[in-house]
XYZ file of C-alpha atoms in Angstrom:
428
model
C -4.545 -20.001 10.510
C -1.527 -20.331 12.707
C 1.378 -18.312 13.927
C 4.518 -18.883 11.903
C 8.097 -17.955 12.631
C 8.909 -15.160 10.265
C 12.584 -14.473 9.560
C 13.895 -11.372 7.920
C 14.564 -11.819 4.236
C 17.884 -10.491 3.648
C 19.383 -13.448 5.473
C 18.070 -15.200 2.468
C 19.873 -12.757 0.220
C 23.066 -13.826 1.849
C 22.105 -17.366 1.998
C 21.167 -17.810 -1.569
C 24.596 -16.562 -2.479
C 26.105 -18.641 0.223
C 24.849 -21.795 -1.366
C 25.947 -20.588 -4.701
C 29.277 -19.286 -3.599
C 30.476 -22.782 -2.954
C 29.582 -23.529 -6.532
C 31.589 -20.546 -7.939
C 28.689 -18.294 -8.741
C 29.987 -14.841 -9.609
C 26.823 -12.879 -10.498
C 23.836 -11.588 -8.556
C 20.476 -10.674 -8.986
C 9.008 -15.538 -14.726
C 6.573 -15.981 -16.320
C 2.969 -15.916 -15.349
C 0.787 -18.813 -14.339
C 0.268 -19.576 -18.106
C 3.910 -20.276 -18.842
C 4.556 -23.824 -20.124
C 6.632 -25.097 -17.141
C 3.990 -24.126 -14.588
C 1.814 -27.193 -15.276
C 4.533 -29.352 -13.590
C 6.220 -26.669 -11.569
C 6.823 -26.202 -7.930
C 3.949 -23.856 -7.037
C 3.559 -24.248 -3.257
C -0.177 -23.680 -3.651
C -2.923 -24.678 -1.168
C -3.871 -24.592 2.419
C -5.724 -21.249 2.359
C -9.411 -20.389 2.095
C -11.413 -19.935 -1.088
C -11.058 -16.203 -0.704
C -7.550 -16.473 -2.318
C -8.884 -17.928 -5.529
C -10.744 -15.746 -8.014
C -12.900 -17.723 -10.484
C -14.022 -14.833 -12.599
C -12.219 -13.029 -15.372
C -9.207 -11.065 -14.117
C -9.494 -7.413 -15.127
C -6.819 -6.272 -17.567
C -6.702 -3.037 -15.591
C -4.284 -3.490 -12.691
C -5.214 -2.296 -9.231
C -8.904 -3.209 -9.277
C -10.295 -4.515 -5.941
C -11.918 -7.850 -6.612
C -13.162 -8.713 -3.156
C -12.701 -8.034 0.538
C -13.495 -9.598 3.863
C -12.879 -8.860 7.524
C -9.667 -10.186 8.962
C -9.806 -12.467 12.046
C -9.721 -10.410 15.263
C -6.214 -11.734 16.071
C -4.910 -10.322 12.804
C -6.181 -6.759 13.378
C -3.308 -4.676 14.665
C -3.742 -3.164 18.166
C -3.925 0.398 16.921
C -6.261 -0.427 14.052
C -10.034 0.087 14.160
C -10.528 -2.372 11.304
C -8.555 -4.984 9.354
C -9.675 -6.031 5.866
C -8.323 -8.844 3.699
C -8.179 -7.802 0.032
C -7.892 -9.450 -3.399
C -6.941 -7.230 -6.333
C -5.850 -7.349 -9.960
C -2.197 -6.834 -10.892
C 0.378 -7.691 -13.595
C 2.746 -10.608 -13.538
C 6.058 -8.886 -12.741
C 8.140 -11.603 -14.407
C 6.592 -11.418 -17.903
C 5.282 -7.871 -17.518
C 1.974 -8.470 -19.272
C -0.119 -11.336 -17.904
C -3.130 -10.237 -15.811
C -3.046 -11.889 -12.336
C -4.542 -11.299 -8.962
C -2.764 -10.682 -5.603
C -3.897 -10.706 -1.988
C -3.080 -8.479 0.968
C -4.711 -6.556 3.754
C -5.605 -3.062 4.833
C -5.533 -1.771 8.411
C -7.469 1.441 9.146
C -6.628 3.731 12.115
C -8.954 4.463 14.991
C -10.983 7.635 15.036
C -12.419 9.736 12.205
C -10.395 10.224 9.082
C -8.946 13.712 8.628
C -9.988 15.996 5.747
C -8.714 14.486 2.621
C -8.587 10.965 4.103
C -6.053 8.888 6.006
C -2.512 9.162 4.650
C -1.398 5.766 3.404
C 1.584 3.661 4.288
C 2.259 0.779 1.902
C 4.166 -1.978 3.720
C 6.434 -4.431 1.912
C 7.004 -7.442 4.173
C 10.056 -9.610 4.785
C 10.596 -13.238 3.976
C 7.944 -15.719 5.170
C 8.381 -18.631 2.691
C 6.872 -19.458 -0.607
C 3.882 -21.659 0.529
C 0.511 -20.004 0.291
C -0.081 -20.592 4.003
C 2.760 -18.173 4.764
C 0.980 -15.153 3.267
C 0.845 -12.403 5.928
C -2.846 -11.735 5.262
C -3.585 -15.412 6.143
C -1.346 -15.994 9.122
C -0.206 -13.836 12.077
C 2.637 -11.359 11.903
C 5.652 -11.527 14.215
C 5.887 -9.235 17.279
C 8.450 -6.965 15.686
C 6.370 -6.164 12.603
C 3.254 -5.760 14.724
C 5.034 -3.136 16.865
C 6.473 -1.438 13.767
C 3.202 -1.240 11.808
C 1.338 -0.245 14.936
C 3.639 2.746 15.280
C 2.524 3.988 11.856
C -1.110 3.473 12.711
C -0.634 5.457 15.924
C 0.537 8.341 13.739
C -2.824 8.329 11.959
C -1.737 6.501 8.822
C -3.607 3.637 7.227
C -1.430 0.634 6.308
C -1.889 -1.470 3.175
C 0.183 -4.647 2.904
C 0.592 -6.793 -0.113
C 1.277 -10.521 0.213
C 3.236 -10.331 -3.064
C 2.477 -12.207 -6.188
C 1.937 -15.901 -5.678
C 1.802 -15.851 -1.897
C -1.723 -16.998 -0.938
C -2.894 -16.842 -4.564
C -2.187 -19.423 -7.337
C 1.295 -19.800 -8.817
C 4.743 -19.704 -7.332
C 5.770 -16.595 -5.478
C 8.745 -15.187 -7.442
C 10.854 -14.733 -4.305
C 13.202 -11.677 -4.345
C 12.243 -10.702 -7.854
C 12.239 -6.865 -7.907
C 9.558 -6.183 -10.516
C 6.897 -8.540 -9.155
C 7.381 -7.097 -5.723
C 6.984 -3.570 -7.093
C 3.898 -4.313 -9.114
C 2.309 -6.059 -6.187
C 2.880 -3.109 -3.926
C 1.790 -0.478 -6.505
C -1.449 -2.278 -7.367
C -2.348 -2.730 -3.711
C -2.182 1.041 -3.417
C -4.362 1.508 -6.515
C -6.937 -1.003 -5.264
C -7.475 0.487 -1.824
C -7.364 4.177 -2.761
C -9.917 3.589 -5.432
C -12.233 1.433 -3.217
C -11.967 3.172 0.149
C -12.916 6.895 0.046
C -11.641 7.384 3.601
C -8.055 7.078 2.262
C -5.881 9.883 0.930
C -4.290 9.642 -2.493
C -0.824 10.297 -0.982
C 1.369 7.308 -0.070
C 4.732 6.463 1.390
C 6.314 3.042 0.792
C 7.940 1.303 3.791
C 9.904 -1.988 3.905
C 12.485 -4.032 5.812
C 14.917 -6.632 4.423
C 13.182 -8.418 1.509
C 10.645 -5.702 2.083
C 13.304 -3.032 1.748
C 14.137 -4.530 -1.596
C 10.467 -4.522 -2.478
C 10.135 -0.890 -1.300
C 13.165 0.328 -3.273
C 11.977 -1.653 -6.326
C 8.542 -0.005 -5.985
C 10.143 3.461 -5.964
C 12.148 2.516 -9.082
C 9.276 1.144 -11.066
C 6.526 3.601 -9.963
C 7.222 6.372 -12.542
C 6.826 3.924 -15.479
C 4.298 1.427 -14.177
C 2.111 3.608 -11.970
C 2.541 7.309 -12.721
C -0.946 7.844 -11.401
C 0.123 7.068 -7.818
C 1.147 10.053 -5.664
C 4.275 8.464 -4.209
C 5.828 10.900 -1.780
C 8.870 8.834 -0.668
C 10.289 5.534 0.562
C 11.565 4.246 3.919
C 13.822 1.160 3.775
C 15.882 -0.570 6.468
C 18.374 -3.353 5.805
C 18.505 -2.573 2.090
C 19.709 -5.396 -0.204
C 21.931 -4.261 -3.044
C 24.494 -5.628 -5.511
C 24.393 -9.146 -4.170
C 27.523 -10.115 -6.053
C 29.449 -7.898 -3.595
C 28.537 -10.233 -0.722
C 30.275 -13.214 -2.287
C 33.671 -12.740 -0.486
C 31.843 -12.702 2.826
C 29.808 -15.743 1.850
C 32.889 -17.711 0.570
C 34.524 -17.153 3.943
C 31.463 -18.624 5.702
C 31.392 -21.569 3.348
C 34.952 -22.298 4.058
C 34.318 -22.587 7.753
C 31.618 -25.237 7.381
C 33.993 -28.332 7.357
C 35.470 -27.244 10.713
C 32.345 -25.794 12.391
C 30.075 -28.685 11.412
C 26.332 -28.448 10.761
C 24.890 -25.557 12.753
C 21.560 -23.878 13.262
C 22.944 -20.945 11.261
C 23.557 -23.257 8.350
C 20.037 -24.616 8.581
C 18.655 -21.127 8.285
C 20.905 -20.379 5.341
C 19.945 -23.551 3.480
C 16.239 -22.710 4.108
C 16.565 -19.322 2.462
C 18.639 -20.841 -0.372
C 15.794 -23.186 -1.233
C 13.400 -20.312 -1.697
C 15.755 -18.672 -4.241
C 16.416 -21.841 -6.165
C 12.725 -22.616 -6.455
C 12.077 -19.373 -8.366
C 14.275 -20.507 -11.234
C 11.167 -22.048 -12.701
C 9.807 -18.571 -13.315
C 12.648 -17.226 -15.405
C 14.535 -20.074 -16.969
C 12.827 -21.517 -20.029
C 11.654 -25.110 -19.745
C 13.207 -25.413 -16.324
C 11.727 -27.742 -13.735
C 13.198 -27.830 -10.288
C 12.234 -31.505 -9.798
C 14.705 -32.455 -12.608
C 17.557 -31.131 -10.512
C 16.801 -32.832 -7.155
C 18.455 -35.776 -5.473
C 16.387 -38.295 -3.529
C 16.856 -36.184 -0.334
C 15.960 -33.105 -2.370
C 12.663 -34.680 -3.548
C 11.769 -35.540 0.070
C 12.469 -31.935 1.024
C 10.370 -30.684 -1.934
C 7.019 -31.319 -0.238
C 8.211 -29.626 3.013
C 9.165 -26.410 1.287
C 5.971 -26.469 -0.731
C 3.706 -26.607 2.309
C 5.613 -25.181 5.315
C 6.977 -21.776 6.385
C 10.422 -20.911 7.587
C 10.326 -22.466 11.028
C 9.394 -25.980 9.976
C 11.655 -25.798 6.952
C 14.631 -24.931 9.182
C 13.694 -27.679 11.592
C 13.618 -30.265 8.789
C 16.999 -29.149 7.458
C 18.488 -29.397 10.958
C 17.036 -32.850 11.631
C 18.371 -34.154 8.282
C 21.556 -32.073 8.155
C 20.882 -31.014 4.641
C 23.339 -28.861 2.626
C 23.085 -27.748 -1.005
C 25.023 -30.755 -2.320
C 22.569 -33.086 -0.615
C 19.570 -31.521 -2.296
C 20.698 -30.847 -5.888
C 22.142 -33.355 -8.313
C 24.509 -31.006 -10.177
C 26.027 -27.571 -10.543
C 23.392 -24.892 -10.034
C 25.586 -22.033 -11.246
C 24.052 -21.399 -14.733
C 20.345 -21.418 -13.876
C 20.751 -19.770 -10.491
C 22.781 -16.939 -12.065
C 19.966 -16.337 -14.544
C 17.439 -16.365 -11.791
C 19.211 -13.940 -9.496
C 19.317 -11.287 -12.196
C 15.635 -10.703 -11.313
C 16.763 -9.206 -8.014
C 18.345 -6.118 -9.502
C 16.878 -2.670 -9.365
C 16.220 -1.006 -12.779
C 17.627 2.330 -11.471
C 18.947 4.063 -8.351
C 17.719 7.412 -9.532
C 14.510 7.968 -7.680
C 11.784 10.563 -8.309
C 10.944 10.923 -4.595
C 13.142 10.974 -1.447
C 14.631 7.753 -0.007
C 15.224 7.003 3.672
C 17.913 4.369 4.272
C 18.389 2.891 7.754
C 21.280 0.521 8.640
C 22.240 -1.237 11.840
C 25.967 -1.042 12.348
C 26.058 -4.718 13.375
C 24.058 -5.945 10.369
C 25.814 -9.005 8.922
C 22.774 -10.276 6.963
C 23.238 -7.466 4.473
C 26.692 -6.152 5.362
C 26.617 -2.466 6.327
C 29.081 -1.661 3.575
C 26.630 -2.986 0.982
C 23.904 -0.746 2.334
C 26.238 2.213 2.338
C 27.135 1.503 -1.292
C 23.404 1.671 -2.166
C 23.020 5.029 -0.443
C 26.167 6.295 -2.118
C 25.120 5.139 -5.600
C 21.668 6.655 -5.149
C 23.217 9.907 -4.119
C 25.548 9.858 -7.079
C 22.611 9.257 -9.413
C 20.967 12.431 -8.117
C 18.476 10.922 -5.648
C 17.430 12.699 -2.490
C 18.697 10.357 0.254
C 18.434 10.589 4.049
C 20.666 7.895 5.472
C 21.097 6.851 9.146
C 23.233 4.342 11.034
C 21.920 2.680 14.269
C 24.764 1.851 16.510
C 24.674 -1.521 18.115
C 21.709 -2.734 16.052
C 21.716 -5.909 14.043
C 19.648 -6.456 10.926
C 16.342 -6.998 12.616
C 16.849 -4.320 15.239
C 17.250 -1.501 12.695
C 13.564 -1.658 11.808
C 12.225 -0.395 15.165
C 15.350 1.629 15.953
C 14.850 3.636 12.794
C 11.460 5.005 13.885
C 13.133 7.828 15.714
C 14.234 9.215 12.429
C 11.755 7.747 9.935
C 8.665 9.116 11.698
C 9.715 12.753 11.205
C 10.889 11.870 7.691
C 7.388 10.573 6.847
C 5.716 13.479 8.682
C 7.573 15.911 6.487
C 6.572 14.018 3.319
C 2.883 13.993 4.193
C 3.089 17.571 5.356
C 4.579 18.788 2.096
C 7.884 19.815 3.646
C 11.124 19.402 1.753
C 13.565 16.605 2.681
C 17.179 17.639 3.166
C 19.534 15.114 1.657
C 22.577 14.208 3.754
C 24.423 12.820 0.774
C 27.234 15.345 1.264
C 27.848 13.901 4.780
C 27.539 10.287 3.825
C 30.270 8.251 5.371
C 31.193 4.508 5.327
C 29.795 2.512 8.230
C 31.614 2.818 11.591
């Protein structure tokens, strides 16, 4: 295991569209391991221990704990008494029916559990890459997420974290696909609450960036997919929404490239774009990414399949790769189809939603996050929305704790959440 550089995922949300914007994409946002294209597909498998491969029959019942083992000491969060790697059954979120298995980890607080068990936080993580070695349960988290999750442990909450479908386990991670993210989160909750009696049945979903998308998707899919879960509410910071609305912003960035030259910002954007393009194999019938690559793209193929964000960005910088260098034609049609998988099925949520936005967030522009809160309010959801002045995309996560902690305390305490929809205003 090794420390990887973890970047927040919604830069990718912007970047995927950035690469596509230059190719006139105008819309935003499969299949299980048994789908036909998968035999030759880009899977990014390998590099992890045998724990991540289950050789037995996969239960048709989702949310069954298959196996567990202790995490390495360096992976146990400072405020945790114990860290446990888990493997559990789930459902392929792209086809909605294939039984699969997913990995993750559980961190238990110090001390004795309260009556009724430790209240549970289900964490949806941000972008790490698509290679198995990038799975958070295999590598080390970054300092920001350690501090954030440690804050929840300090409150006396256990934290379960999914790696998401295909990260660590066989098959390609369907990056930014809403339903696979939701199913992975929901089944991690089922698995640990059934297997660990020291846990409460009550849970709050928490996520940042790609994880915010995963958290919101989880809240949207929970009533239909997992009505057995006692989901009290959701906390999301840096919320992706209506990706097509970011296109004007991205077109402006694209137009600046000829004069600004190749920059480190561009290398990051191209890295995130690759992750989105790769997932086309999951939703576009008979699609193989390798058929659409140039010679430079084929060389880059193996890098993205085995490395995480830091090395991928470094490779792009060294070779000054842009989208046109990697792909041999217009990506508009298949990328458009792929990005539809990013959409939420609804913005009417059964439980309260906390939305935190940094006023300087340009990864997911603040107006986009405002629009999500506004639409959720209009749909009849209970929304508590906050701006964090002077905070960029990453900074909103820790800054939001001043408000999200009492929000979560109210949820677990059975107190009502007062929506501030009536006072909702556009970002300053």
